[in-house]
Coordinates of C-alpha atoms in Angstrom, one line a residue:
X25 CA 106.3 126.5 112.5
X26 CA 107.7 124.6 109.6
X27 CA 111.0 124.0 111.3
X28 CA 109.1 122.8 114.4
X29 CA 107.2 120.2 112.3
X30 CA 110.5 119.0 110.7
X31 CA 112.1 118.6 114.1
X32 CA 109.2 116.6 115.4
X33 CA 109.3 114.3 112.3
X34 CA 113.0 113.7 112.8
X35 CA 112.3 112.9 116.5
X36 CA 109.6 110.4 115.5
X37 CA 111.9 108.9 112.9
X38 CA 114.6 108.5 115.5
X39 CA 112.1 106.9 117.9
X40 CA 111.0 104.3 115.4
X41 CA 114.4 103.6 113.9
X42 CA 116.5 102.8 117.0
X43 CA 116.3 100.6 120.0
X44 CA 117.1 103.5 122.4
X45 CA 116.4 107.2 121.9
X46 CA 117.9 110.1 123.7
X47 CA 115.0 112.4 124.6
X48 CA 114.9 115.8 126.2
X49 CA 112.0 117.0 128.3
X50 CA 111.2 119.8 125.9
X51 CA 111.1 117.4 122.9
X52 CA 108.9 115.1 124.8
X53 CA 106.4 117.9 125.5
X54 CA 106.5 119.2 122.0
X55 CA 105.9 115.8 120.5
X56 CA 103.0 115.1 123.0
X57 CA 101.4 118.4 122.1
X58 CA 101.6 117.6 118.4
X59 CA 100.4 114.0 118.6
X60 CA 98.2 113.3 121.6
X61 CA 94.7 112.5 120.4
X62 CA 92.8 114.2 123.2
X63 CA 94.6 117.5 122.7
X64 CA 94.0 117.4 119.0
X65 CA 90.4 116.5 119.5
X66 CA 89.7 119.4 121.9
X67 CA 91.5 121.7 119.5
X68 CA 89.0 120.7 116.8
X69 CA 86.1 121.2 119.2
X70 CA 87.3 124.8 119.9
X71 CA 87.5 125.5 116.2
X72 CA 84.1 124.1 115.6
X73 CA 82.7 126.4 118.4
X74 CA 84.2 129.4 116.7
X75 CA 82.3 128.4 113.5
X76 CA 79.1 128.1 115.6
X77 CA 79.5 131.8 116.7
X78 CA 79.6 132.8 113.0
X79 CA 76.5 130.7 112.3
X80 CA 74.6 132.3 115.3
X81 CA 75.3 135.8 113.9
X82 CA 74.0 134.8 110.5
X83 CA 70.8 133.5 112.1
X84 CA 69.8 137.1 112.6
X85 CA 69.5 137.6 108.8
X86 CA 66.0 137.7 107.4
X87 CA 64.5 134.7 105.6
X88 CA 64.3 135.3 101.8
X89 CA 62.5 132.6 99.8
X90 CA 62.2 132.4 96.1
X91 CA 59.6 130.1 94.6
X92 CA 58.5 129.3 91.0
X93 CA 56.1 126.6 89.8
X94 CA 54.6 125.7 86.5
X95 CA 51.5 123.5 86.4
X96 CA 49.0 121.9 84.2
X97 CA 45.5 121.1 85.5
X98 CA 41.9 122.0 85.9
X99 CA 40.5 125.0 87.8
X100 CA 37.1 123.7 89.2
X101 CA 36.3 125.7 92.3
X102 CA 33.9 125.4 95.2
X103 CA 32.6 127.8 97.8
X104 CA 33.9 127.1 101.2
X105 CA 36.5 128.0 103.8
X106 CA 40.2 127.2 103.4
X107 CA 43.2 127.5 105.7
X108 CA 46.7 127.2 104.2
X109 CA 48.0 125.1 107.1
X110 CA 51.7 124.6 107.1
X111 CA 52.3 126.6 103.9
X112 CA 52.5 130.1 102.6
X113 CA 48.7 130.4 102.2
X114 CA 48.8 131.0 98.4
X115 CA 46.3 129.1 96.3
X116 CA 44.7 129.4 92.9
X117 CA 41.3 128.3 91.6
X118 CA 38.5 129.2 89.3
X119 CA 35.0 130.4 90.0
X120 CA 32.6 127.7 91.3
X121 CA 30.7 126.3 88.3
X122 CA 27.4 124.5 88.4
X123 CA 29.0 121.2 87.3
X124 CA 32.4 119.5 87.0
X125 CA 34.4 119.9 83.7
X126 CA 37.8 118.6 82.6
X127 CA 39.1 121.7 80.9
X128 CA 42.8 122.0 81.6
X129 CA 45.5 124.5 80.8
X130 CA 49.0 125.6 81.9
X131 CA 49.5 128.0 84.7
X132 CA 52.5 129.4 86.7
X133 CA 53.2 131.1 90.0
X134 CA 56.3 133.1 90.8
X135 CA 56.8 134.2 94.4
X136 CA 59.3 136.1 96.5
X137 CA 58.7 135.9 100.3
X138 CA 60.7 137.7 103.0
X139 CA 60.2 137.6 106.8
X140 CA 62.5 139.0 109.5
X141 CA 62.1 138.7 113.2
X142 CA 63.5 142.1 113.8
X143 CA 62.8 142.4 117.5
X144 CA 62.8 139.5 119.9
X145 CA 63.5 141.2 123.2
X146 CA 67.2 140.2 122.9
X147 CA 66.8 136.5 122.1
X148 CA 68.9 136.6 119.0
X149 CA 71.6 138.6 120.8
X150 CA 71.5 136.2 123.6
X151 CA 71.9 133.2 121.3
X152 CA 75.0 134.9 119.9
X153 CA 76.2 135.4 123.5
X154 CA 75.6 131.7 124.2
X155 CA 77.6 130.7 121.1
X156 CA 80.5 133.0 122.3
X157 CA 80.3 131.5 125.8
X158 CA 80.4 128.0 124.4
X159 CA 83.4 129.0 122.1
X160 CA 85.2 130.4 125.2
X161 CA 84.4 127.3 127.1
X162 CA 85.7 125.0 124.4
X163 CA 88.8 127.1 124.0
X164 CA 89.6 127.0 127.7
X165 CA 88.9 123.3 127.7
X166 CA 91.5 123.0 125.0
X167 CA 94.0 125.1 126.9
X168 CA 93.5 123.3 130.2
X169 CA 93.9 120.0 128.3
X170 CA 97.2 121.2 126.9
X171 CA 98.3 122.4 130.3
X172 CA 97.4 119.2 132.1
X173 CA 99.0 117.1 129.3
X174 CA 102.2 119.1 129.6
X175 CA 102.2 118.4 133.4
X176 CA 101.5 114.7 132.8
X177 CA 104.3 114.3 130.2
X178 CA 106.7 116.2 132.5
X179 CA 105.7 114.0 135.5
X180 CA 106.2 110.8 133.4
X181 CA 109.5 112.0 132.2
X182 CA 110.8 112.8 135.7
X183 CA 109.6 109.3 136.9
X184 CA 111.5 107.7 134.0
X185 CA 114.5 109.8 134.8
X186 CA 114.5 108.8 138.5
X187 CA 114.2 105.1 137.6
X188 CA 117.1 105.3 135.2
X189 CA 119.2 106.9 137.9
X190 CA 118.1 104.2 140.3
X191 CA 119.2 101.7 137.6
X192 CA 122.7 103.1 137.6
X193 CA 122.8 102.9 141.4
X194 CA 121.6 99.3 141.3
X195 CA 124.2 98.4 138.7
X196 CA 126.9 99.9 141.0
X197 CA 125.5 97.9 143.9
X198 CA 125.6 94.7 141.8
X199 CA 129.2 95.4 140.9
X200 CA 130.1 95.9 144.5
X201 CA 128.3 92.8 145.5
X202 CA 130.1 90.8 142.8
X203 CA 133.5 92.1 144.0
X204 CA 132.7 91.0 147.6
X205 CA 131.6 87.6 146.3
X206 CA 134.8 87.2 144.2
X207 CA 137.0 88.1 147.2
X208 CA 135.1 85.8 149.5
X209 CA 135.2 82.9 147.0
X210 CA 139.0 83.3 146.7
X211 CA 139.5 83.5 150.5
X212 CA 137.3 80.5 151.1
X213 CA 139.2 78.4 148.5
X214 CA 142.4 79.4 150.3
X215 CA 141.0 78.4 153.7
X216 CA 141.1 81.9 155.1
X217 CA 137.3 82.1 155.5
X218 CA 134.5 79.7 156.3
X219 CA 132.4 78.5 153.4
X220 CA 129.4 80.3 154.7
X221 CA 130.9 83.6 153.7
X222 CA 130.8 82.8 150.0
X223 CA 127.2 81.6 150.4
X224 CA 126.2 84.8 152.0
X225 CA 128.0 86.9 149.4
X226 CA 126.3 84.9 146.7
X227 CA 122.9 85.6 148.2
X228 CA 123.7 89.3 148.3
X229 CA 124.6 89.2 144.5
X230 CA 121.2 87.5 143.8
X231 CA 119.4 90.1 145.8
X232 CA 121.2 92.9 143.9
X233 CA 120.2 91.2 140.6
X234 CA 116.6 91.0 141.7
X235 CA 116.6 94.7 142.7
X236 CA 118.1 95.6 139.3
X237 CA 115.5 93.6 137.4
X238 CA 112.7 95.3 139.4
X239 CA 114.0 98.7 138.5
X240 CA 114.3 97.7 134.8
X241 CA 110.7 96.5 134.9
X242 CA 109.7 99.8 136.3
X243 CA 111.7 101.6 133.6
X244 CA 109.9 99.6 130.9
X245 CA 106.5 100.5 132.3
X246 CA 107.4 104.2 132.5
X247 CA 108.8 104.2 129.0
X248 CA 105.5 102.9 127.7
X249 CA 103.6 105.4 129.7
X250 CA 105.7 108.3 128.3
X251 CA 105.3 106.9 124.8
X252 CA 101.5 106.8 125.3
X253 CA 101.4 110.4 126.5
X254 CA 103.5 111.5 123.6
X255 CA 101.3 109.7 121.1
X256 CA 104.1 107.7 119.6
X257 CA 104.9 104.0 119.3
X258 CA 106.5 102.3 122.3
X259 CA 110.3 102.9 122.5
X260 CA 113.1 102.8 125.0
X261 CA 113.8 106.4 125.8
X262 CA 117.0 107.7 127.5
X263 CA 116.1 110.7 129.7
X264 CA 118.5 113.5 130.3
X265 CA 119.8 112.5 133.8
X266 CA 122.1 115.5 134.0
X267 CA 118.9 117.5 134.8
X268 CA 118.8 116.4 138.5
X269 CA 122.4 117.2 139.0
X270 CA 121.4 120.8 139.8
X271 CA 118.8 122.7 141.7
X272 CA 116.1 124.7 139.9
X273 CA 117.1 128.3 139.6
X274 CA 113.5 129.4 140.5
X275 CA 114.3 128.4 144.1
X276 CA 117.2 130.8 144.4
X277 CA 115.6 133.7 142.4
X278 CA 112.6 133.7 144.7
X279 CA 110.1 133.0 141.9
X280 CA 107.1 132.1 143.9
X281 CA 103.8 132.9 142.2
X282 CA 100.7 132.8 144.3
X283 CA 97.5 131.1 143.3
X284 CA 95.9 132.9 140.3
X285 CA 92.6 133.0 138.5
X286 CA 94.6 132.5 135.4
X287 CA 95.1 128.8 136.2
X288 CA 93.8 127.1 133.0
X289 CA 91.8 124.5 135.0
X290 CA 90.2 127.2 137.2
X291 CA 89.4 129.3 134.1
X292 CA 87.8 126.3 132.4
X293 CA 85.5 125.6 135.4
X294 CA 84.6 129.3 135.5
X295 CA 83.7 129.3 131.8
X296 CA 81.2 126.5 132.4
X297 CA 79.3 128.8 134.8
X298 CA 79.4 131.6 132.3
X299 CA 77.9 129.3 129.6
X300 CA 75.2 128.1 131.9
X301 CA 74.3 131.7 132.9
X302 CA 74.1 132.7 129.2
X303 CA 71.6 129.8 128.6
X304 CA 69.6 131.1 131.6
X305 CA 69.4 134.5 130.1
X306 CA 68.0 133.1 126.9
X307 CA 65.3 131.1 128.7
X308 CA 64.2 134.2 130.5
X309 CA 63.7 136.0 127.2
X310 CA 61.5 133.3 125.9
X311 CA 58.7 134.8 128.0
X312 CA 58.3 137.7 125.5
X313 CA 56.7 137.9 122.0
X314 CA 58.4 138.2 118.6
X315 CA 57.9 141.1 116.2
X316 CA 58.4 140.4 112.5
X317 CA 58.5 142.2 109.2
X318 CA 57.2 140.3 106.2
X319 CA 56.7 141.0 102.5
X320 CA 55.5 139.0 99.5
X321 CA 55.6 139.6 95.8
X322 CA 53.6 137.3 93.6
X323 CA 53.3 137.0 89.8
X324 CA 50.7 134.6 88.3
X325 CA 50.1 133.2 84.8
X326 CA 47.2 131.2 83.5
X327 CA 46.0 129.7 80.3
X328 CA 42.4 130.5 81.3
X329 CA 41.1 133.8 80.1
X330 CA 39.3 136.4 82.2
X331 CA 35.9 135.5 80.7
X332 CA 36.2 131.8 81.4
X333 CA 33.4 132.0 84.0
X334 CA 30.9 132.8 81.3
X335 CA 32.6 131.0 78.5
X336 CA 34.2 127.6 79.4
X337 CA 35.8 127.5 76.0
X338 CA 37.8 130.7 76.7
X339 CA 41.2 129.0 77.5
X340 CA 44.3 127.9 75.7
X341 CA 46.5 124.9 76.2
X342 CA 49.5 126.7 74.7
X343 CA 52.4 126.2 77.1
X344 CA 54.1 129.6 76.6
X345 CA 50.8 131.5 76.9
X346 CA 50.0 129.6 80.1
X347 CA 53.3 130.4 81.9
X348 CA 53.6 134.1 80.9
X349 CA 52.6 136.1 84.0
X350 CA 49.8 138.6 83.5
X351 CA 48.9 139.4 87.1
X352 CA 51.1 140.7 90.0
X353 CA 50.4 141.1 93.7
X354 CA 52.4 142.3 96.6
X355 CA 52.0 142.9 100.3
X356 CA 54.1 143.8 103.2
X357 CA 53.4 144.3 106.9
X358 CA 54.5 143.9 110.5
X359 CA 53.3 141.2 112.8
X360 CA 53.6 139.9 116.3
X361 CA 53.5 136.3 117.6
X362 CA 53.3 135.4 121.2
X363 CA 52.6 131.9 122.4
X364 CA 51.4 132.5 125.9
X365 CA 51.8 128.9 127.0
X366 CA 55.6 129.4 126.4
X367 CA 55.7 131.3 129.7
X368 CA 54.6 128.2 131.6
X369 CA 57.1 126.0 129.8
X370 CA 60.0 128.4 130.0
X371 CA 59.6 129.0 133.7
X372 CA 60.6 125.4 134.4
X373 CA 63.5 125.7 132.0
X374 CA 64.7 128.8 133.9
X375 CA 64.4 127.0 137.3
X376 CA 66.3 124.0 136.0
X377 CA 69.0 126.1 134.5
X378 CA 69.4 128.0 137.8
X379 CA 70.1 124.7 139.6
X380 CA 72.6 123.7 136.9
X381 CA 74.4 127.0 137.4
X382 CA 74.4 126.5 141.2
X383 CA 75.9 123.0 140.7
X384 CA 78.6 124.3 138.4
X385 CA 79.5 127.0 141.0
X386 CA 79.9 124.3 143.6
X387 CA 82.2 122.4 141.3
X388 CA 84.2 125.6 140.8
X389 CA 84.5 126.0 144.6
X390 CA 85.6 122.4 144.9
X391 CA 88.3 122.7 142.3
X392 CA 89.4 126.0 143.8
X393 CA 89.9 124.4 147.2
X394 CA 91.7 121.5 145.6
X395 CA 94.2 123.8 143.7
X396 CA 94.9 125.8 146.8
X397 CA 95.5 122.7 148.9
X398 CA 97.7 121.4 146.1
X399 CA 99.8 124.6 146.0
X400 CA 100.2 124.5 149.8
X401 CA 101.3 120.9 149.6
X402 CA 103.7 121.8 146.8
X403 CA 105.3 124.5 148.8
X404 CA 105.8 122.2 151.8
X405 CA 107.1 119.4 149.5
X406 CA 109.5 121.8 147.9
X407 CA 110.8 123.0 151.3
X408 CA 111.3 119.4 152.5
X409 CA 112.8 118.3 149.2
X410 CA 115.5 121.1 149.5
X411 CA 116.3 120.1 153.0
X412 CA 116.7 116.4 151.9
X413 CA 118.7 117.6 148.9
X414 CA 121.2 119.1 151.2
X415 CA 121.3 116.1 153.4
X416 CA 121.6 113.4 150.7
X417 CA 125.3 114.0 149.8
X418 CA 126.2 113.8 153.5
X419 CA 124.4 110.4 153.8
X420 CA 126.1 109.0 150.7
X421 CA 129.5 110.2 151.7
X422 CA 129.2 108.7 155.2
X423 CA 127.9 105.4 153.7
X424 CA 130.7 105.2 151.2
X425 CA 133.3 105.8 154.0
X426 CA 131.7 103.1 156.1
X427 CA 131.7 100.7 153.2
X428 CA 135.3 101.3 152.4
X429 CA 136.2 100.8 156.1
X430 CA 134.2 97.6 156.4
X431 CA 135.7 96.3 153.2
X432 CA 139.2 97.0 154.3
X433 CA 138.7 95.4 157.7
X434 CA 137.1 92.3 156.0
X435 CA 140.0 92.0 153.6
X436 CA 142.4 92.0 156.5
X437 CA 140.3 89.5 158.5
X438 CA 139.3 92.0 161.1
X439 CA 135.5 91.8 160.6
X440 CA 133.0 89.4 159.2
X441 CA 130.9 89.4 156.0
X442 CA 127.7 90.4 157.9
X443 CA 129.2 93.8 158.7
X444 CA 130.3 94.2 155.1
X445 CA 126.9 93.3 153.8
X446 CA 125.3 95.7 156.2
X447 CA 127.6 98.5 155.0
X448 CA 126.8 97.5 151.4
X449 CA 123.1 97.7 152.2
X450 CA 123.5 101.1 153.8
X451 CA 125.4 102.5 150.9
X452 CA 122.8 101.2 148.4
X453 CA 120.0 102.8 150.4
X454 CA 121.9 106.1 150.6
X455 CA 122.4 106.2 146.8
X456 CA 118.8 105.2 146.2
X457 CA 117.6 108.0 148.6
X458 CA 119.9 110.5 146.8
X459 CA 118.4 109.6 143.4
X460 CA 114.9 109.9 144.6
X461 CA 115.5 113.1 146.6
X462 CA 117.2 114.8 143.6
X463 CA 114.2 114.1 141.4
X464 CA 111.8 115.1 144.1
X465 CA 113.0 118.6 144.0
X466 CA 111.9 118.8 140.3
X467 CA 108.7 116.9 141.0
X468 CA 107.9 119.5 143.7
X469 CA 108.5 122.4 141.4
X470 CA 106.3 120.7 138.7
X471 CA 103.6 120.2 141.4
X472 CA 103.7 123.9 142.2
X473 CA 103.6 124.9 138.5
X474 CA 100.5 122.7 138.1
X475 CA 98.8 124.2 141.2
X476 CA 99.5 127.8 140.2
X477 CA 98.8 127.3 136.5
X478 CA 102.2 128.7 135.5
X479 CA 103.9 125.9 133.6
X480 CA 106.7 128.3 132.6
X481 CA 107.8 128.3 136.2
X482 CA 108.9 124.7 135.4
X483 CA 109.9 125.0 131.7
X484 CA 112.0 128.1 132.2
X485 CA 114.6 125.9 133.8
X486 CA 115.4 124.2 130.5

């Protein structure tokens, strides 16, 4: 892992330090996986979801509260009802006296409280299941983002590679056009050809320059797109053009995986359904009551003596005497709480969640059909690309032969420049078709890898 990081740093240094950078497809993918913001973000979301699972497990632990207070005040009491609303229901007071007095002393309360919802008809277990389903969903989202990012980087790399090959073909075309123009110019000056020939040849050179500039503009845009997907600064990359000089070995070895549920995109959509169904299970369990265990231990201290009711002078304002506990109480028990109106509220949550699950299932069906259609199209594209791959050299060879023949005839005054220009155009088109067709074979293989979810089908070629 350390060596991988070092290699990535060296690659980034090379990218930032030179005008042009040789870049292999594998390095482009590794750099993109290490730097692209969306991939890193979803990786963090997946880690956070794993922490949430641990938190959900710890929610099952009982509540254990420790409390201590030391006070100073009066203890006038009064007969009457009292409800400890929102608190622990622990209070202290003196006996009701016939009149108000302002005797004050120190007092203290020390309390340990424990309660545990030990049986909730599976609600706690279901919350843990929801956390696990969410963690699985986030992890699969991370994996499908990695997968799709690899496909996007590979696609951008192949587009750049094709354009750079087209640039080479257009440079050759410009050179040939310039040779024709030079020959025509000399022959026009010597009076062997009419002046219009040099004009036509000059127009063909301009057209070749325009085509070359258009390709270079396209290369610049694709360079920037690749840099964006890699998460690095804009640079001029040089793709490995030797890649398209051969046919993928997978075509000859018969490696042809069928559609699989292991496609990262398909698995992610399936995980969304599982997460929704886990939430549905929790909402259904909200119909039932909660059984709890509870226990309280209490120690009290007071500066008022036990005979204070008959002798209002029987108290001390000494701090240490007032906070030293002299009475203890405890209680423990089991209880049940059941909010019956929760049944009415939860029923609507259940029905809403069922509809959400149904919607997610429809999305899964849609993506399943899309991936199957994509795989079928990839198979057809791969078949046609191979047929074209076999025809492209024949087209180029014939066009080259025709160009040489027309050029020889023109140089000997046996044909006109229009025929030479037509042969030049035919050769340029044949070379352009060849460059595109050779790249299309790899694009088709990448498309199949994307549809089947097996990116190694593509990467094993490197």
